[in-house]
Amino acid sequence: MTTLKYITYLFVLLLHQNTYAQWIKQNVATDASFRAIHAISKKVVWIGGSKGTFIKTTDGGKNWQVKQVPEAEKLDFRDVHAFDENTAILMSAGEAEQGHAKIYRTEDGGNTWNIVYQTSEKGIFFDGIDFWDKQNGIAFSDPINGHFFIIKTKDGGKTWLPINLENIPSNQEGEAAFAASGTSLIVSGKNNVYICTGGASNARIFKSINQGENWEVINTSMPAGKTNGLFGLRFWDNLHGIAVGGDYLEINKAIPNVLITNDGGKTWLDAPQTNPAGLKEGVAIYKKKILIAVGPSGTSFSKDFGKSWKAIDTSPFHAISIFGNSIWAVGGKGSIAKLDTSFFGK
């Protein structure tokens, strides 16, 4: 091998190593797939996954507890919301008529779980859950009777009641949400809540300013279809937010995948595509200034609130959660990783 070729080889090797060294893979003994994660402190992280699996760390990832909710081995937990290391809620996505539409709650760290909501009503398929505070929360399902099915809790998830369908705008034909990252529904501030959609000819965003009691819907320019549209949302204050998406059958396809709002979700503006391009399912903000978007096509970051994007790597993830300096992501086949934040510099 000539000197020039050898130097080139070393450069490519180092580049490859650096590219994949940003995410630190966690050693967790499971092959379950994960689309739900909630970091609530620098030490405590809850994760929900397939096969009725939930995972928890209470020491920042040094040790992981891998458990299965009893009699839930057929369920896929697509969203999780935790209050502390003992109290958490898991939402199961799947067809209600097959017994998959369930919400569980634990108060003892996952040793025991209670079913706090379940339904067998045809068409219900839960997509996301979130809480404004320790008492008030909201969850939603794909449409039934032409409207999203939305339920609320006022007692920390112990009981749930449905929102009147008449207060929810009707869905377009084929319009639904993607239970991909636990962020197709997200709350903001004390009263706001947003839902992003796909499935129809264009993506839309549903918005409520009174904790889901009444809704309006905002059209966007984002193209959509049966397998594409918007997948995840995030707000970093009451006015500024981001929505990301793509196509889950063509995960690397370079199509519009970012929208930005500067007016609390009243309007949504096209933003540059992420780098790498392709499907982005979850997005979070680090230190109130760096957006990080994850998806099967890789991880991107923006230091100018979505005006431009740079690549971190092409590691595939579905969901992301950040607390302080800890950035966590989860994906398929037991994939759990923590980002080396030195990548961003000081």
Short mmCIF file of C-alpha atoms in Angstrom, two decimals:
data_model
loop_
_atom_site.label_atom_id
_atom_site.label_comp_id
_atom_site.label_asym_id
_atom_site.label_seq_id
_atom_site.Cartn_x
_atom_site.Cartn_y
_atom_site.Cartn_z
CA MET A 1 0.00 0.00 0.00
CA THR A 2 1.48 3.37 -1.00
CA THR A 3 1.95 6.10 1.60
CA LEU A 4 -0.80 8.25 0.05
CA LYS A 5 -3.26 5.34 -0.03
CA TYR A 6 -2.37 4.42 3.55
CA ILE A 7 -2.93 7.99 4.78
CA THR A 8 -6.25 8.09 2.90
CA TYR A 9 -7.23 4.75 4.44
CA LEU A 10 -6.43 6.00 7.96
CA PHE A 11 -8.39 9.20 7.36
CA VAL A 12 -11.46 7.29 6.21
CA LEU A 13 -11.13 4.85 9.12
CA LEU A 14 -10.84 7.65 11.66
CA LEU A 15 -13.74 9.49 10.07
CA HIS A 16 -15.86 6.34 10.28
CA GLN A 17 -14.90 5.78 13.89
CA ASN A 18 -15.60 9.39 14.84
CA THR A 19 -18.91 9.31 13.03
CA TYR A 20 -20.16 6.39 15.10
CA ALA A 21 -18.44 7.34 18.35
CA GLN A 22 -20.87 10.17 19.16
CA TRP A 23 -23.57 7.82 20.42
CA ILE A 24 -22.47 5.59 23.31
CA LYS A 25 -24.38 2.33 23.09
CA GLN A 26 -25.79 1.02 26.36
CA ASN A 27 -25.35 -2.62 27.30
CA VAL A 28 -28.93 -3.77 27.83
CA ALA A 29 -29.92 -7.43 27.59
CA THR A 30 -33.02 -7.27 25.39
CA ASP A 31 -33.99 -7.39 21.72
CA ALA A 32 -37.23 -5.43 22.22
CA SER A 33 -37.76 -2.41 20.00
CA PHE A 34 -38.18 1.00 21.60
CA ARG A 35 -40.11 4.11 20.57
CA ALA A 36 -40.73 5.63 24.00
CA ILE A 37 -38.29 7.30 26.38
CA HIS A 38 -38.54 9.86 29.18
CA ALA A 39 -35.50 11.19 31.03
CA ILE A 40 -36.70 12.92 34.20
CA SER A 41 -33.37 13.60 35.90
CA LYS A 42 -29.68 13.09 35.25
CA LYS A 43 -30.03 9.65 36.83
CA VAL A 44 -33.58 8.42 36.10
CA VAL A 45 -34.72 7.33 32.62
CA TRP A 46 -37.79 5.28 31.71
CA ILE A 47 -38.17 3.43 28.39
CA GLY A 48 -41.11 1.57 26.87
CA GLY A 49 -40.95 -1.03 24.12
CA SER A 50 -42.34 -4.06 22.36
CA LYS A 51 -43.17 -7.42 23.98
CA GLY A 52 -44.58 -5.58 26.99
CA THR A 53 -41.07 -4.45 27.89
CA PHE A 54 -40.11 -1.49 30.04
CA ILE A 55 -36.61 -0.47 31.09
CA LYS A 56 -35.39 1.88 33.78
CA THR A 57 -32.13 3.26 35.10
CA THR A 58 -31.76 5.14 38.37
CA ASP A 59 -28.02 5.74 38.14
CA GLY A 60 -27.59 7.49 34.80
CA GLY A 61 -27.19 4.33 32.74
CA LYS A 62 -24.64 2.45 34.83
CA ASN A 63 -27.25 -0.22 35.44
CA TRP A 64 -30.50 -0.99 33.63
CA GLN A 65 -33.53 -2.87 34.89
CA VAL A 66 -35.19 -4.85 32.09
CA LYS A 67 -38.69 -6.06 32.94
CA GLN A 68 -41.98 -7.08 31.36
CA VAL A 69 -45.40 -5.89 32.44
CA PRO A 70 -47.31 -9.04 33.53
CA GLU A 71 -49.69 -10.42 30.88
CA ALA A 72 -48.62 -7.68 28.45
CA GLU A 73 -46.18 -9.65 26.28
CA LYS A 74 -48.24 -8.89 23.15
CA LEU A 75 -48.30 -5.14 23.76
CA ASP A 76 -46.07 -2.46 22.26
CA PHE A 77 -45.50 0.49 24.58
CA ARG A 78 -45.09 3.44 22.20
CA ASP A 79 -45.12 6.20 24.81
CA VAL A 80 -44.06 6.62 28.43
CA HIS A 81 -44.42 9.45 30.90
CA ALA A 82 -42.67 9.31 34.25
CA PHE A 83 -43.04 11.51 37.32
CA ASP A 84 -40.21 10.09 39.41
CA GLU A 85 -38.28 6.84 39.83
CA ASN A 86 -41.37 5.13 41.27
CA THR A 87 -44.30 6.56 39.31
CA ALA A 88 -44.75 6.20 35.57
CA ILE A 89 -47.37 5.61 32.87
CA LEU A 90 -47.06 3.37 29.81
CA MET A 91 -49.28 3.69 26.73
CA SER A 92 -49.81 0.70 24.47
CA ALA A 93 -50.32 1.27 20.75
CA GLY A 94 -52.28 -1.23 18.73
CA GLU A 95 -55.78 -2.16 17.67
CA ALA A 96 -58.28 -1.82 20.48
CA GLU A 97 -60.40 -4.69 19.20
CA GLN A 98 -57.35 -6.93 19.63
CA GLY A 99 -56.96 -5.82 23.27
CA HIS A 100 -53.98 -3.56 22.61
CA ALA A 101 -55.36 -0.13 23.55
CA LYS A 102 -54.32 0.10 27.20
CA ILE A 103 -52.72 2.55 29.60
CA TYR A 104 -50.82 1.27 32.65
CA ARG A 105 -49.65 3.06 35.80
CA THR A 106 -47.10 2.08 38.46
CA GLU A 107 -46.34 3.68 41.81
CA ASP A 108 -43.68 1.24 43.00
CA GLY A 109 -40.98 1.55 40.36
CA GLY A 110 -42.54 -0.99 38.01
CA ASN A 111 -42.87 -3.89 40.44
CA THR A 112 -46.62 -3.81 39.92
CA TRP A 113 -48.80 -2.16 37.26
CA ASN A 114 -52.48 -1.24 37.18
CA ILE A 115 -54.51 -0.88 33.99
CA VAL A 116 -55.97 2.63 34.34
CA TYR A 117 -57.62 2.75 30.92
CA GLN A 118 -58.58 0.21 28.30
CA THR A 119 -61.09 -0.03 25.48
CA SER A 120 -62.06 -2.49 22.79
CA GLU A 121 -63.84 0.09 20.61
CA LYS A 122 -63.05 -0.58 16.97
CA GLY A 123 -60.71 1.94 15.35
CA ILE A 124 -58.98 3.16 18.48
CA PHE A 125 -55.18 3.01 18.20
CA PHE A 126 -53.31 5.16 20.71
CA ASP A 127 -50.52 7.36 19.36
CA GLY A 128 -49.26 9.54 22.20
CA ILE A 129 -49.56 10.76 25.78
CA ASP A 130 -48.21 13.78 27.67
CA PHE A 131 -48.71 15.75 30.90
CA TRP A 132 -48.71 19.43 31.76
CA ASP A 133 -48.03 18.67 35.41
CA LYS A 134 -48.28 15.80 37.90
CA GLN A 135 -52.09 15.80 37.73
CA ASN A 136 -53.22 16.93 34.28
CA GLY A 137 -52.49 14.82 31.22
CA ILE A 138 -53.83 13.93 27.80
CA ALA A 139 -53.67 11.02 25.35
CA PHE A 140 -55.04 10.47 21.86
CA SER A 141 -55.87 7.84 19.29
CA ASP A 142 -56.31 7.63 15.54
CA PRO A 143 -59.73 8.88 14.42
CA ILE A 144 -63.02 7.19 15.10
CA ASN A 145 -66.18 8.58 13.53
CA GLY A 146 -64.07 11.12 11.66
CA HIS A 147 -62.43 12.72 14.71
CA PHE A 148 -59.37 12.03 16.83
CA PHE A 149 -60.29 10.15 20.00
CA ILE A 150 -58.86 12.19 22.89
CA ILE A 151 -58.92 11.40 26.61
CA LYS A 152 -57.82 13.43 29.63
CA THR A 153 -56.84 12.84 33.24
CA LYS A 154 -56.94 15.22 36.18
CA ASP A 155 -55.58 12.85 38.82
CA GLY A 156 -52.15 11.88 37.54
CA GLY A 157 -53.38 9.22 35.16
CA LYS A 158 -55.44 7.19 37.64
CA THR A 159 -58.68 7.86 35.71
CA TRP A 160 -59.39 9.07 32.15
CA LEU A 161 -62.40 10.65 30.45
CA PRO A 162 -62.97 11.38 26.73
CA ILE A 163 -63.18 14.83 25.15
CA ASN A 164 -66.43 15.60 23.33
CA LEU A 165 -65.88 14.75 19.66
CA GLU A 166 -67.87 17.84 18.69
CA ASN A 167 -65.04 19.98 20.08
CA ILE A 168 -62.46 18.35 17.79
CA PRO A 169 -62.18 19.32 14.08
CA SER A 170 -62.95 16.50 11.67
CA ASN A 171 -60.12 14.59 10.04
CA GLN A 172 -59.45 14.51 6.33
CA GLU A 173 -59.87 11.22 4.53
CA GLY A 174 -56.95 8.99 5.47
CA GLU A 175 -55.59 11.46 8.03
CA ALA A 176 -54.14 9.99 11.21
CA ALA A 177 -51.03 10.21 13.39
CA PHE A 178 -47.87 8.12 13.63
CA ALA A 179 -47.14 6.31 16.91
CA ALA A 180 -43.45 6.51 16.11
CA SER A 181 -41.69 8.49 18.82
CA GLY A 182 -44.13 9.44 21.55
CA THR A 183 -44.11 13.02 20.25
CA SER A 184 -46.92 13.20 17.68
CA LEU A 185 -48.76 14.78 20.64
CA ILE A 186 -46.94 17.23 22.87
CA VAL A 187 -47.95 19.76 25.52
CA SER A 188 -46.45 23.22 25.93
CA GLY A 189 -46.67 25.69 28.78
CA LYS A 190 -49.59 25.38 31.21
CA ASN A 191 -52.44 24.83 28.75
CA ASN A 192 -51.32 24.28 25.14
CA VAL A 193 -51.27 20.93 23.36
CA TYR A 194 -50.48 20.01 19.75
CA ILE A 195 -51.00 16.98 17.49
CA CYS A 196 -49.25 16.50 14.15
CA THR A 197 -50.64 14.35 11.34
CA GLY A 198 -50.00 12.52 8.10
CA GLY A 199 -51.95 10.16 5.91
CA ALA A 200 -53.89 12.74 3.89
CA SER A 201 -52.71 14.97 1.01
CA ASN A 202 -50.94 17.39 3.35
CA ALA A 203 -49.84 17.35 6.97
CA ARG A 204 -51.81 19.33 9.51
CA ILE A 205 -51.39 20.38 13.14
CA PHE A 206 -54.21 20.34 15.67
CA LYS A 207 -53.94 22.85 18.50
CA SER A 208 -55.70 23.47 21.80
CA ILE A 209 -55.05 26.33 24.22
CA ASN A 210 -57.28 25.02 27.03
CA GLN A 211 -55.81 21.60 27.81
CA GLY A 212 -57.61 19.85 25.00
CA GLU A 213 -61.17 20.92 25.70
CA ASN A 214 -61.47 22.76 22.36
CA TRP A 215 -59.41 22.44 19.20
CA GLU A 216 -58.52 24.18 15.96
CA VAL A 217 -56.58 22.75 13.03
CA ILE A 218 -53.83 24.43 11.00
CA ASN A 219 -52.98 23.46 7.44
CA THR A 220 -49.31 23.20 6.50
CA SER A 221 -47.41 22.98 3.24
CA MET A 222 -45.81 19.68 4.22
CA PRO A 223 -46.69 16.95 1.67
CA ALA A 224 -48.25 13.86 3.19
CA GLY A 225 -49.63 10.49 2.18
CA LYS A 226 -50.41 7.06 3.54
CA THR A 227 -46.84 6.57 4.82
CA ASN A 228 -45.58 10.13 5.16
CA GLY A 229 -46.25 13.40 6.91
CA LEU A 230 -45.30 14.78 10.31
CA PHE A 231 -44.09 12.42 13.05
CA GLY A 232 -42.82 14.52 15.97
CA LEU A 233 -43.16 17.91 17.66
CA ARG A 234 -41.23 19.98 20.17
CA PHE A 235 -41.64 23.49 21.65
CA TRP A 236 -38.89 25.34 23.50
CA ASP A 237 -41.09 28.21 24.66
CA ASN A 238 -44.69 29.31 24.21
CA LEU A 239 -44.07 30.76 20.74
CA HIS A 240 -41.33 28.70 19.11
CA GLY A 241 -41.59 25.10 18.02
CA ILE A 242 -40.62 22.54 15.41
CA ALA A 243 -42.28 19.62 13.64
CA VAL A 244 -40.35 16.86 11.84
CA GLY A 245 -41.34 14.00 9.57
CA GLY A 246 -40.76 12.10 6.36
CA ASP A 247 -41.80 8.76 4.87
CA TYR A 248 -41.50 5.52 6.85
CA LEU A 249 -41.30 3.36 3.73
CA GLU A 250 -38.55 5.48 2.15
CA ILE A 251 -36.57 6.49 5.20
CA ASN A 252 -33.65 8.07 3.29
CA LYS A 253 -35.74 9.93 0.72
CA ALA A 254 -34.84 13.62 0.55
CA ILE A 255 -38.27 15.21 0.91
CA PRO A 256 -39.39 18.19 3.03
CA ASN A 257 -39.19 17.11 6.65
CA VAL A 258 -39.06 20.21 8.86
CA LEU A 259 -41.58 22.94 9.79
CA ILE A 260 -41.00 25.83 12.21
CA THR A 261 -43.45 28.05 14.07
CA ASN A 262 -42.67 31.44 15.64
CA ASP A 263 -46.19 32.32 16.76
CA GLY A 264 -47.26 29.52 19.04
CA GLY A 265 -48.40 27.23 16.26
CA LYS A 266 -50.75 29.64 14.48
CA THR A 267 -48.64 29.29 11.33
CA TRP A 268 -45.94 26.84 10.27
CA LEU A 269 -43.11 27.71 7.89
CA ASP A 270 -41.02 25.45 5.68
CA ALA A 271 -37.49 24.97 6.97
CA PRO A 272 -34.42 23.37 5.36
CA GLN A 273 -34.28 19.59 5.29
CA THR A 274 -32.17 17.86 7.89
CA ASN A 275 -28.70 16.46 7.24
CA PRO A 276 -28.76 13.54 6.86
CA ALA A 277 -32.01 13.83 4.91
CA GLY A 278 -34.89 11.44 5.31
CA LEU A 279 -37.33 10.40 8.00
CA LYS A 280 -37.03 12.15 11.35
CA GLU A 281 -39.40 10.90 14.04
CA GLY A 282 -38.34 12.72 17.19
CA VAL A 283 -36.76 16.06 18.03
CA ALA A 284 -35.56 17.64 21.28
CA ILE A 285 -33.63 20.71 22.39
CA TYR A 286 -30.33 20.74 24.27
CA LYS A 287 -29.34 23.63 26.56
CA LYS A 288 -32.18 25.71 25.05
CA LYS A 289 -30.13 26.33 21.90
CA ILE A 290 -29.33 23.11 19.97
CA LEU A 291 -32.06 21.14 18.23
CA ILE A 292 -31.38 17.41 17.80
CA ALA A 293 -33.54 15.35 15.44
CA VAL A 294 -33.46 11.55 15.28
CA GLY A 295 -34.90 8.99 12.90
CA PRO A 296 -34.12 5.82 10.96
CA SER A 297 -32.03 7.91 8.55
CA GLY A 298 -29.70 9.23 11.24
CA THR A 299 -29.23 12.11 13.68
CA SER A 300 -29.09 15.80 12.80
CA PHE A 301 -28.51 18.94 14.84
CA SER A 302 -29.14 22.65 14.38
CA LYS A 303 -27.57 25.55 16.26
CA ASP A 304 -29.82 28.16 14.63
CA PHE A 305 -33.24 26.74 15.49
CA GLY A 306 -33.77 24.84 12.27
CA LYS A 307 -32.42 27.31 9.73
CA SER A 308 -29.58 24.91 8.90
CA TRP A 309 -28.64 21.37 9.86
CA LYS A 310 -25.49 19.29 10.28
CA ALA A 311 -25.09 15.55 10.61
CA ILE A 312 -24.06 13.77 13.79
CA ASP A 313 -24.18 10.28 12.26
CA THR A 314 -26.44 7.77 10.51
CA SER A 315 -27.27 5.68 13.58
CA PRO A 316 -31.00 4.84 13.42
CA PHE A 317 -33.19 5.90 16.34
CA HIS A 318 -36.91 6.45 16.83
CA ALA A 319 -37.18 8.64 19.93
CA ILE A 320 -35.11 11.09 21.95
CA SER A 321 -35.28 12.59 25.45
CA ILE A 322 -33.02 15.16 27.09
CA PHE A 323 -32.53 16.19 30.70
CA GLY A 324 -29.73 18.63 31.49
CA ASN A 325 -26.52 17.35 29.91
CA SER A 326 -27.91 13.85 29.32
CA ILE A 327 -29.16 13.11 25.79
CA TRP A 328 -30.76 9.71 25.27
CA ALA A 329 -32.13 7.96 22.19
CA VAL A 330 -33.78 4.60 21.55
CA GLY A 331 -34.46 2.46 18.50
CA GLY A 332 -35.03 -1.06 17.22
CA LYS A 333 -33.60 -4.36 18.47
CA GLY A 334 -32.74 -3.18 21.95
CA SER A 335 -30.95 -0.03 20.83
CA ILE A 336 -30.36 2.48 23.64
CA ALA A 337 -27.64 5.13 23.45
CA LYS A 338 -26.35 8.26 25.15
CA LEU A 339 -24.84 11.11 23.15
CA ASP A 340 -21.29 12.25 23.86
CA THR A 341 -22.03 15.97 24.26
CA SER A 342 -18.37 16.92 23.81
CA PHE A 343 -19.24 16.62 20.12
CA PHE A 344 -20.81 20.09 20.34
CA GLY A 345 -17.78 21.73 21.96
CA LYS A 346 -18.04 24.32 24.70
#
